[in-house]
Coordinates of C-alpha atoms in Angstrom, one line a residue:
Chain A
X1 CA -12.2 89.4 83.2
X2 CA -11.5 85.7 82.6
X3 CA -13.2 83.3 84.9
X4 CA -10.4 81.0 86.0
X5 CA -12.9 78.4 87.2
X6 CA -13.9 77.8 83.6
X7 CA -10.6 76.5 82.5
X8 CA -10.3 72.8 82.8
X9 CA -7.5 71.4 85.0
X10 CA -4.2 70.9 83.3
X11 CA -5.1 73.2 80.3
X12 CA -3.0 75.8 82.2
X13 CA 0.1 73.7 81.6
X14 CA -0.4 74.0 77.9
X15 CA -1.0 77.7 78.2
X16 CA 2.5 78.0 79.7
X17 CA 4.1 75.7 77.2
X18 CA 2.4 77.6 74.3
X19 CA 3.5 80.9 75.8
X20 CA 7.1 79.8 76.0
X21 CA 7.0 78.4 72.5
X22 CA 5.5 81.7 71.3
X23 CA 8.5 83.6 72.8
X24 CA 11.1 81.2 71.5
X25 CA 9.1 81.1 68.2
X26 CA 9.5 84.8 67.7
X27 CA 13.3 84.6 68.0
X28 CA 13.3 81.5 65.8
X29 CA 11.2 83.3 63.2
X30 CA 13.7 86.2 63.3
X31 CA 16.5 83.7 62.6
X32 CA 14.7 82.1 59.7
X33 CA 13.8 85.5 58.3
X34 CA 17.4 86.7 58.5
X35 CA 18.7 83.4 57.0
X36 CA 16.0 83.8 54.3
X37 CA 17.1 87.3 53.4
X38 CA 20.7 86.2 52.8
X39 CA 19.5 83.1 51.0
X40 CA 17.7 85.3 48.5
X41 CA 20.5 87.9 48.2
X42 CA 23.5 85.6 47.9
X43 CA 23.6 82.5 45.8
X44 CA 26.8 81.1 47.4
X45 CA 25.2 81.5 50.8
X46 CA 22.7 78.8 49.8
X47 CA 25.1 75.8 50.2
X48 CA 24.7 73.2 52.9
X49 CA 28.3 73.9 53.9
X50 CA 27.5 77.5 54.7
X51 CA 24.5 76.4 56.7
X52 CA 26.6 74.0 58.8
X53 CA 29.4 76.4 59.2
X54 CA 27.0 78.9 60.8
X55 CA 26.4 76.2 63.5
X56 CA 30.0 75.3 64.0
X57 CA 31.1 79.0 64.2
X58 CA 28.3 79.6 66.6
X59 CA 29.1 76.5 68.7
X60 CA 32.0 77.8 70.8
X61 CA 30.4 81.1 71.7
X62 CA 27.0 79.4 72.2
X63 CA 28.5 77.1 74.8
X64 CA 30.0 80.1 76.6
X65 CA 26.7 82.0 76.3
X66 CA 24.7 79.2 77.8
X67 CA 26.6 79.7 81.0
X68 CA 26.1 83.4 80.8
X69 CA 22.4 82.8 80.4
X70 CA 22.3 81.2 83.9
X71 CA 24.2 84.1 85.4
X72 CA 22.0 86.7 83.8
X73 CA 18.7 84.9 84.7
X74 CA 19.8 85.0 88.4
X75 CA 20.3 88.7 88.1
X76 CA 24.1 88.5 88.0
X77 CA 26.6 89.6 85.4
X78 CA 30.0 88.1 84.6
X79 CA 32.2 90.2 82.3
X80 CA 35.3 88.1 83.0
X81 CA 34.2 84.9 81.2
X82 CA 36.3 85.9 78.2
X83 CA 39.4 86.0 80.4
X84 CA 38.5 82.8 82.2
X85 CA 38.3 81.4 78.6
X86 CA 41.9 82.5 78.1
X87 CA 43.1 81.0 81.4
X88 CA 41.5 77.6 80.7
X89 CA 42.9 77.5 77.2
X90 CA 46.4 78.1 78.5
X91 CA 46.0 75.6 81.4
X92 CA 44.8 72.9 79.0
X93 CA 47.6 73.7 76.6
X94 CA 50.2 73.4 79.2
X95 CA 48.8 70.2 80.6
X96 CA 48.7 68.6 77.1
X97 CA 51.9 69.9 75.6
X98 CA 54.3 70.2 78.6
X99 CA 52.9 67.8 81.2
X100 CA 51.5 65.4 78.5
X101 CA 48.7 64.3 80.7
X102 CA 45.9 62.1 79.2
X103 CA 43.4 64.1 77.2
X104 CA 40.5 63.3 79.6
X105 CA 42.6 64.6 82.5
X106 CA 43.3 67.8 80.7
X107 CA 39.6 68.3 79.9
X108 CA 38.6 67.7 83.5
X109 CA 41.3 70.0 84.8
X110 CA 40.2 72.7 82.3
X111 CA 36.6 72.5 83.3
X112 CA 37.6 72.6 87.0
X113 CA 39.8 75.7 86.4
X114 CA 36.9 77.5 84.7
X115 CA 34.4 76.5 87.4
X116 CA 36.9 77.7 90.1
X117 CA 37.5 81.0 88.4
X118 CA 33.7 81.6 88.1
X119 CA 33.1 80.5 91.7
X120 CA 35.8 82.9 92.9
X121 CA 34.0 85.8 91.1
X122 CA 30.8 84.8 92.8
X123 CA 32.4 84.4 96.2
X124 CA 34.0 87.8 96.0
X125 CA 30.8 89.4 94.8
X126 CA 28.6 88.0 97.6
X127 CA 31.1 88.5 100.4
X128 CA 32.1 92.1 99.5
X129 CA 28.7 93.1 98.1
X130 CA 30.5 95.1 95.5
X131 CA 28.3 95.2 92.3
X132 CA 28.9 92.3 90.0
X133 CA 29.7 94.7 87.2
X134 CA 32.8 95.9 89.1
X135 CA 33.9 92.6 90.6
X136 CA 33.8 90.9 87.2
X137 CA 35.4 93.9 85.4
X138 CA 38.2 93.4 87.9
X139 CA 38.1 89.7 87.1
X140 CA 38.3 90.4 83.4
X141 CA 41.6 92.2 83.8
X142 CA 43.0 89.9 86.6
X143 CA 42.3 86.6 84.8
X144 CA 43.7 88.1 81.6
X145 CA 46.9 88.7 83.6
X146 CA 46.9 85.2 85.0
X147 CA 46.5 83.8 81.4
X148 CA 49.4 86.0 80.2
X149 CA 51.6 84.9 83.1
X150 CA 51.0 81.3 82.5
X151 CA 51.1 81.5 78.7
X152 CA 54.1 83.8 78.1
X153 CA 57.0 82.3 76.3
X154 CA 55.3 79.0 75.7
X155 CA 54.4 77.4 72.4
X156 CA 51.2 75.6 73.2
X157 CA 50.3 73.9 70.0
X158 CA 50.2 70.5 68.2
X159 CA 47.9 68.6 70.5
X160 CA 47.2 64.9 70.4
X161 CA 44.9 63.6 67.6
X162 CA 42.2 62.6 70.0
X163 CA 42.0 66.1 71.5
X164 CA 41.9 67.8 68.1
X165 CA 38.8 65.7 67.3
X166 CA 36.7 67.6 69.9
X167 CA 36.5 70.9 68.1
X168 CA 37.0 70.0 64.5
X169 CA 34.5 69.1 61.8
X170 CA 30.8 69.7 62.1
X171 CA 29.5 66.8 64.2
X172 CA 31.4 67.2 67.4
X173 CA 31.1 71.0 68.0
X174 CA 27.5 71.0 67.0
X175 CA 26.6 68.1 69.2
X176 CA 28.5 69.6 72.1
X177 CA 26.7 72.8 71.7
X178 CA 23.3 71.2 71.7
X179 CA 24.3 68.8 74.5
X180 CA 25.5 71.7 76.7
X181 CA 22.3 73.6 76.0
X182 CA 20.2 70.6 76.8
X183 CA 21.9 70.1 80.1
X184 CA 21.7 73.8 81.0
X185 CA 18.1 73.8 80.0
X186 CA 17.3 70.8 82.2
X187 CA 19.2 72.5 85.0
X188 CA 17.2 75.7 84.7
X189 CA 13.8 74.2 84.3
X190 CA 13.9 70.9 86.2
X191 CA 16.1 71.4 89.3
X192 CA 15.8 73.3 92.5
X193 CA 18.9 75.3 92.1
X194 CA 17.9 76.2 88.5
X195 CA 14.4 77.4 89.7
X196 CA 16.0 79.5 92.3
X197 CA 18.0 81.3 89.6
X198 CA 14.6 82.7 88.3
X199 CA 13.5 83.4 91.8
X200 CA 16.6 85.3 92.8
X201 CA 16.7 87.1 89.5
X202 CA 13.0 88.0 89.8
X203 CA 13.0 89.2 93.3
X204 CA 16.0 88.5 95.5
X205 CA 14.4 89.7 98.7
X206 CA 11.3 87.4 98.3
X207 CA 13.7 84.5 97.6
X208 CA 15.7 85.3 100.8
X209 CA 12.6 85.6 102.9
X210 CA 11.4 82.3 101.4
X211 CA 14.4 80.6 102.9
X212 CA 16.6 80.4 99.7
X213 CA 20.3 80.7 100.5
X214 CA 20.9 83.5 98.0
X215 CA 24.6 83.9 98.5
X216 CA 25.4 80.2 98.1
X217 CA 23.2 79.9 95.1
X218 CA 24.8 82.9 93.4
X219 CA 28.3 81.4 93.8
X220 CA 27.0 78.3 92.0
X221 CA 25.6 80.3 89.1
X222 CA 28.9 82.1 88.6
X223 CA 30.6 78.7 88.9
X224 CA 28.4 77.3 86.0
X225 CA 29.2 80.5 84.0
X226 CA 33.0 79.7 84.5
X227 CA 32.5 76.0 83.8
X228 CA 30.9 76.8 80.4
X229 CA 33.6 79.3 79.6
X230 CA 36.0 76.5 80.3
X231 CA 34.2 74.1 78.0
X232 CA 34.1 76.7 75.3
X233 CA 37.9 77.2 75.7
X234 CA 38.5 73.5 75.5
X235 CA 36.6 73.4 72.2
X236 CA 38.4 76.3 70.7
X237 CA 41.9 75.2 71.7
X238 CA 41.1 71.9 70.0
X239 CA 39.7 73.5 66.9
X240 CA 42.6 75.9 66.4
X241 CA 45.2 73.4 67.6
X242 CA 46.9 76.1 69.6
X243 CA 46.4 77.9 72.9
X244 CA 47.2 81.5 73.5
X245 CA 46.5 84.0 76.3
X246 CA 45.1 86.5 73.9
X247 CA 42.1 84.3 73.0
X248 CA 38.7 85.0 74.3
X249 CA 38.9 88.7 74.1
X250 CA 35.4 90.4 74.2
X251 CA 33.8 86.9 74.1
X252 CA 31.8 88.0 77.1
X253 CA 30.2 90.7 75.1
X254 CA 29.2 88.3 72.3
X255 CA 27.8 86.0 74.9
X256 CA 25.7 88.8 76.5
X257 CA 24.6 89.9 73.0
X258 CA 23.4 86.4 72.2
X259 CA 21.5 86.1 75.5
X260 CA 19.9 89.5 75.0
X261 CA 19.0 88.9 71.3
X262 CA 17.5 85.6 72.4
X263 CA 15.2 87.5 74.7
X264 CA 16.5 86.7 78.2
X265 CA 16.1 89.6 80.5
X266 CA 19.2 91.6 81.4
X267 CA 17.5 92.3 84.7
X268 CA 17.0 88.7 85.6
X269 CA 14.1 86.4 86.3
X270 CA 13.2 85.6 82.7
X271 CA 14.7 83.7 79.8
X272 CA 16.1 80.4 78.7
X273 CA 19.1 78.8 77.1
X274 CA 17.3 77.7 73.9
X275 CA 16.7 81.4 73.1
X276 CA 20.4 82.1 73.7
X277 CA 21.5 79.4 71.2
X278 CA 19.1 80.9 68.6
X279 CA 20.5 84.4 69.5
X280 CA 24.0 83.2 68.8
X281 CA 22.9 81.6 65.5
X282 CA 21.4 85.0 64.5
X283 CA 24.7 86.7 65.2
X284 CA 26.7 84.2 63.2
X285 CA 24.2 84.2 60.3
X286 CA 24.5 87.9 60.0
X287 CA 28.3 87.7 60.1
X288 CA 28.5 85.0 57.5
X289 CA 25.8 86.4 55.4
X290 CA 27.3 89.9 55.3
X291 CA 30.7 88.4 54.5
X292 CA 29.2 86.6 51.5
X293 CA 27.7 89.9 50.3
X294 CA 31.2 91.3 50.5
X295 CA 30.5 93.6 53.4
X296 CA 33.6 94.4 55.5
X297 CA 34.1 93.4 59.1
X298 CA 33.6 97.0 60.3
X299 CA 30.1 97.1 58.8
X300 CA 29.4 93.7 60.2
X301 CA 30.2 95.0 63.7
X302 CA 27.9 98.0 63.2
X303 CA 25.1 95.7 62.1
X304 CA 25.5 93.4 65.1
X305 CA 25.4 96.5 67.4
X306 CA 22.2 97.7 65.9
X307 CA 20.7 94.2 66.1
X308 CA 21.4 94.1 69.9
X309 CA 19.6 97.4 70.4
X310 CA 16.8 96.4 68.2
X311 CA 16.3 93.1 70.1
X312 CA 16.1 94.9 73.5
X313 CA 13.8 97.5 72.1
X314 CA 11.5 94.8 70.7
X315 CA 11.5 93.2 74.2
X316 CA 10.8 96.6 76.0
X317 CA 8.1 97.4 73.4
X318 CA 6.4 94.1 73.9
X319 CA 6.4 94.4 77.6
X320 CA 4.8 97.8 77.3
X321 CA 2.0 96.6 75.1
X322 CA 1.2 93.4 76.9
Chain B
X1 CA -11.9 84.1 124.4
X2 CA -12.3 81.3 126.9
X3 CA -10.0 80.5 129.8
X4 CA -8.5 77.6 127.8
X5 CA -6.5 80.0 125.7
X6 CA -4.8 81.5 128.7
X7 CA -2.0 78.8 128.9
X8 CA 1.6 79.2 127.6
X9 CA 1.7 81.5 124.6
X10 CA 2.5 79.7 121.4
X11 CA 4.9 82.5 120.4
X12 CA 6.4 85.0 122.8
X13 CA 9.0 87.7 122.3
X14 CA 10.8 89.5 125.2
X15 CA 12.7 92.7 125.1
X16 CA 13.1 92.9 121.3
X17 CA 15.4 95.8 120.5
X18 CA 16.6 97.1 117.2
X19 CA 18.7 100.2 116.3
X20 CA 19.2 101.7 112.8
X21 CA 22.3 103.7 113.2
X22 CA 21.4 106.1 116.0
X23 CA 17.7 105.6 115.7
X24 CA 16.0 103.2 118.1
X25 CA 13.4 101.4 115.9
X26 CA 12.3 98.9 118.6
X27 CA 12.8 99.7 122.3
X28 CA 12.4 96.6 124.5
X29 CA 9.2 95.3 122.9
X30 CA 7.3 92.3 124.2
X31 CA 4.7 90.2 122.4
X32 CA 2.6 87.2 123.3
X33 CA 0.5 85.2 120.9
X34 CA -1.9 82.9 122.5
X35 CA -2.9 79.6 121.0
X36 CA -5.7 79.9 118.5
X37 CA -6.1 83.7 118.5
X38 CA -5.8 86.4 116.0
X39 CA -3.6 89.2 117.5
X40 CA -3.7 92.5 115.7
X41 CA -0.7 94.8 115.8
X42 CA -1.7 98.5 115.2
X43 CA 0.2 101.7 115.2
X44 CA 1.1 104.7 113.1
X45 CA 3.6 104.5 110.3
X46 CA 7.1 104.2 111.9
X47 CA 5.7 102.7 115.1
X48 CA 7.9 99.6 114.4
X49 CA 5.2 97.1 113.5
X50 CA 6.9 95.6 110.5
X51 CA 10.3 95.9 112.1
X52 CA 9.0 93.9 115.1
X53 CA 7.8 90.9 113.0
X54 CA 11.0 91.0 110.9
X55 CA 13.1 90.9 114.0
X56 CA 11.1 88.1 115.5
X57 CA 11.0 86.0 112.3
X58 CA 14.7 86.3 111.4
X59 CA 14.2 88.4 108.4
X60 CA 16.3 91.1 110.1
X61 CA 19.0 90.9 112.7
X62 CA 18.1 92.2 116.1
X63 CA 20.2 94.0 118.8
X64 CA 18.5 92.4 121.7
X65 CA 15.6 90.2 122.9
X66 CA 14.6 86.6 123.1
X67 CA 12.0 84.5 121.3
X68 CA 10.1 81.6 122.9
X69 CA 8.0 79.0 121.1
X70 CA 5.7 76.9 123.3
X71 CA 7.5 78.4 126.3
X72 CA 10.9 77.2 125.1
X73 CA 13.6 79.6 124.1
X74 CA 14.4 79.3 120.3
X75 CA 17.1 80.6 118.1
X76 CA 15.6 82.4 115.1
X77 CA 18.4 84.0 113.1
X78 CA 17.2 83.5 109.5
X79 CA 13.8 83.2 107.8
X80 CA 14.5 79.4 107.5
X81 CA 14.8 79.1 111.3
X82 CA 11.3 80.5 111.8
X83 CA 9.9 78.3 109.1
X84 CA 11.5 75.2 110.6
X85 CA 9.7 75.7 113.9
X86 CA 6.3 76.3 112.1
X87 CA 6.1 80.1 111.8
X88 CA 5.1 81.2 108.3
X89 CA 5.2 84.9 107.5
X90 CA 3.6 86.9 104.6
X91 CA 5.6 90.1 104.3
X92 CA 4.0 93.1 102.8
X93 CA 4.8 93.5 99.0
X94 CA 7.3 90.6 99.3
X95 CA 5.1 87.6 99.1
X96 CA 5.5 86.4 95.6
X97 CA 8.0 86.4 92.8
X98 CA 6.2 87.8 89.7
X99 CA 8.3 85.6 87.3
X100 CA 7.5 82.3 89.0
X101 CA 4.4 80.2 88.5
X102 CA 1.9 79.9 91.4
X103 CA 3.1 76.4 92.2
X104 CA 6.8 77.4 92.2
X105 CA 5.9 80.4 94.4
X106 CA 4.2 78.3 97.0
X107 CA 7.0 75.9 97.2
X108 CA 9.8 78.4 96.8
X109 CA 12.6 77.4 99.1
X110 CA 10.9 74.2 100.1
X111 CA 10.5 72.5 96.7
X112 CA 9.7 68.7 96.6
X113 CA 12.5 66.8 95.0
X114 CA 12.0 63.7 93.0
X115 CA 12.4 60.5 95.0
X116 CA 15.1 59.0 92.7
X117 CA 18.7 59.5 91.9
X118 CA 17.9 62.6 89.8
X119 CA 16.3 64.2 92.8
X120 CA 19.0 63.1 95.3
X121 CA 22.0 64.0 93.1
X122 CA 20.8 66.9 91.0
X123 CA 18.0 68.3 92.9
X124 CA 15.5 67.4 90.2
X125 CA 12.0 68.6 91.2
X126 CA 8.8 66.6 91.4
X127 CA 6.4 69.0 89.7
X128 CA 3.5 66.5 89.6
X129 CA 3.5 66.1 93.3
X130 CA 3.9 69.8 94.0
X131 CA 1.0 70.6 91.6
X132 CA -1.2 68.0 93.2
X133 CA -0.5 69.4 96.7
X134 CA -1.3 72.9 95.5
X135 CA -4.6 71.7 94.0
X136 CA -5.5 70.0 97.2
X137 CA -4.6 73.1 99.2
X138 CA -6.6 75.4 97.0
X139 CA -9.6 73.0 97.2
X140 CA -9.4 73.0 101.0
X141 CA -9.2 76.8 101.1
X142 CA -11.8 77.3 98.4
X143 CA -9.3 79.2 96.2
X144 CA -10.5 79.1 92.7
X145 CA -7.3 79.3 90.7
X146 CA -6.8 76.4 88.3
X147 CA -4.0 77.7 86.1
X148 CA -1.3 77.2 88.7
X149 CA 1.3 77.0 86.0
X150 CA 1.0 80.6 85.1
X151 CA 3.4 83.3 86.4
X152 CA 2.2 85.1 89.5
X153 CA 2.3 88.3 87.5
X154 CA -0.9 87.3 85.6
X155 CA -3.1 87.3 88.7
X156 CA -5.1 90.0 90.5
X157 CA -4.1 91.5 93.9
X158 CA -6.8 89.4 95.6
X159 CA -5.7 86.2 93.9
X160 CA -2.1 86.9 94.8
X161 CA -2.9 87.5 98.4
X162 CA -4.9 84.3 98.5
X163 CA -1.9 82.4 97.2
X164 CA 0.4 84.1 99.7
X165 CA -2.0 83.3 102.6
X166 CA -2.4 79.7 101.4
X167 CA 1.4 79.2 102.0
X168 CA 0.7 79.7 105.7
X169 CA -1.7 76.8 105.7
X170 CA 0.6 74.6 103.6
X171 CA 3.7 75.2 105.7
X172 CA 2.9 77.2 108.8
X173 CA 2.1 74.4 111.2
X174 CA 1.5 76.7 114.2
X175 CA 1.8 80.4 113.5
X176 CA 0.9 82.7 110.6
X177 CA 2.3 86.3 110.7
X178 CA 0.7 88.7 108.2
X179 CA 1.9 92.1 107.4
X180 CA -1.0 94.2 106.2
X181 CA -2.7 91.4 104.3
X182 CA -5.4 93.7 102.8
X183 CA -3.3 96.8 102.2
X184 CA -3.1 96.5 98.4
X185 CA -6.6 95.2 97.9
X186 CA -9.9 96.6 96.7
X187 CA -13.0 96.6 98.9
X188 CA -14.4 93.3 97.8
X189 CA -11.1 91.6 97.8
X190 CA -10.4 92.8 101.3
X191 CA -13.5 91.0 102.6
X192 CA -12.5 87.8 100.9
X193 CA -8.9 88.1 102.3
X194 CA -10.2 88.6 105.8
X195 CA -12.5 85.7 105.5
X196 CA -9.5 83.6 104.6
X197 CA -7.5 85.0 107.5
X198 CA -10.3 84.0 109.9
X199 CA -10.3 80.5 108.4
X200 CA -6.7 80.1 109.2
X201 CA -7.8 79.5 112.8
X202 CA -9.7 76.4 111.6
X203 CA -6.4 75.0 110.3
X204 CA -4.9 75.2 113.7
X205 CA -3.0 78.4 113.2
X206 CA -2.5 81.2 115.6
X207 CA -2.3 84.5 113.7
X208 CA -0.5 87.8 114.1
X209 CA -1.8 90.5 111.8
X210 CA -0.4 94.0 111.2
X211 CA -3.2 96.3 110.0
X212 CA -4.3 99.9 109.7
X213 CA -7.9 98.9 109.3
X214 CA -9.7 99.4 112.7
X215 CA -12.8 97.6 111.4
X216 CA -10.7 94.5 110.7
X217 CA -9.3 94.7 114.3
X218 CA -12.8 95.0 115.8
X219 CA -14.5 92.5 113.6
X220 CA -12.0 89.8 113.1
X221 CA -9.3 89.9 115.8
X222 CA -9.3 88.6 119.4
X223 CA -6.7 90.9 120.9
X224 CA -4.8 94.0 119.8
X225 CA -1.3 95.2 120.6
X226 CA -0.8 99.0 120.1
X227 CA 2.6 100.3 119.3
X228 CA 3.9 103.8 119.1
X229 CA 7.5 105.0 118.3
X230 CA 9.1 101.6 118.7
X231 CA 7.3 100.7 122.0
X232 CA 4.4 98.6 123.0
X233 CA 1.9 101.0 124.4
X234 CA -0.9 98.7 125.3
X235 CA -2.5 95.3 124.8
X236 CA -6.2 95.0 124.9
X237 CA -8.9 92.4 124.4
X238 CA -10.9 93.6 121.4
X239 CA -14.1 93.4 123.5
X240 CA -12.6 96.2 125.7
X241 CA -12.0 98.7 123.0
X242 CA -13.9 100.6 120.2
X243 CA -12.6 102.5 117.2
X244 CA -12.2 105.8 119.1
X245 CA -10.3 104.3 122.0
X246 CA -8.0 102.4 119.6
X247 CA -7.2 105.6 117.6
X248 CA -6.7 107.4 120.9
X249 CA -4.2 104.8 122.0
X250 CA -2.4 104.9 118.6
X251 CA -2.0 108.6 118.5
X252 CA -1.3 109.1 122.2
X253 CA -4.5 111.1 122.8
X254 CA -5.5 108.4 125.3
X255 CA -3.0 107.5 128.0
X256 CA -2.5 103.7 128.3
X257 CA -2.2 103.6 132.2
X258 CA -1.0 100.1 132.2
X259 CA -0.4 97.4 129.7
X260 CA -3.2 94.9 130.3
X261 CA -3.6 91.6 128.6

């Protein structure tokens, strides 16, 4: 038994900080280890360009996954973010190419579209009480249809220079990734609504009895999930310099994989966005590393699949031994 | 209890009724809580004790009945409504979120926001103020938990119950309602918890406590309301009853001729 009275005031704060760093540190150590393995095995992998390209390749999905982190912490699930991604891409494309609106207007409209689609998922889920898995599975198909309707027969490419800058090169995508993660991190740890995500994901009934408006909060978490899907789409459309309704397919699964590999609980109540970013970097490092070793994409997919299971197993095992 | 406590009840419920499908869980149940007393609610499993307090505190919708606070009719439809008028409830097994720190648990739903644009626009929280208030509270209540940053999960049953009870002092300006506050505790922890329940009176709270422990009723409570099969069977001054008569009333072996107060 530890005597809590022996601990000096405020040392507890450091306990918590150290504990969090420990958890994040484990995932970070895994990332460094995996990077190290490829570094040893493949000489061309050792270049700084490769290092940076891992970050840029991770950036778009990491932005998407940072929103997914919020939804999963709150005990929700959104399978439709890949399709929301497609809708936003097409909307932004139409606005830029056909309507020729200013870039900033297109970006704001794209973010708003993503947020709206996410909020609609949340609204349908909390009002119908149909499980999130089903509602957003419906959303996955439905939003895909919307994207196809809007995008069919349109050539959405060759965007203004200023728009293309967003997603190209190293600096912009990487800064946007870390900026988005920082904002989501501050939201989760420093704000009332963010703290309620942990409370609702941890024990929805206690949160409700404590006076938290669970339904309204949930809608907002889905809205943030949609918003980040929108931001990711804006980045990708800019990077590729074209928009297509087929983009974003199975991105939701990559996002969930990154969240889980990072160590956020699939059952809600625990986790953080920093872990998700590291999780996405792990996925990209494995993809890039295996490609350098000449391993085909099919094997890459199998490897990622195994890593997901391994990550959750590690989490379960740790919980059991604590 | 003296004659001074015989005024208008601080909390009163009239004709509370609740159906679950075809089953009548609460059948026209009344309840009066006097200023400054500890009122025990006893009864077998399924007597409707927890349902009654959930129906009164807005945790559950009700099919009939009226709630009065200080003699005034009040609308209590959600848990927040009850909290707003100064009724704080500790529900059984639903007191704390394991994943949140002690501080965040105590302030859950009523967090203190920063007094600047970050607080007003983004709901940024003032952790320093909340932590200071929790430390003050724990000092007043003699709760020896200093690592208030740690997740609730890390604490023992007794410590968790102390934290849950402390919320009633922090926010329950008038009434604390406790659903089996000692059910999950060991023998020593029970005693500490009951000492704390008694001390709630010193903080100006009137207390309703659901319990299965007859010793706790006889040693710590002022009056006892006995329920059976969704009905109020009797109300007694604790000085009028003993363990045997209480058990008799609960099981129906003793007939409660009239409901006395």
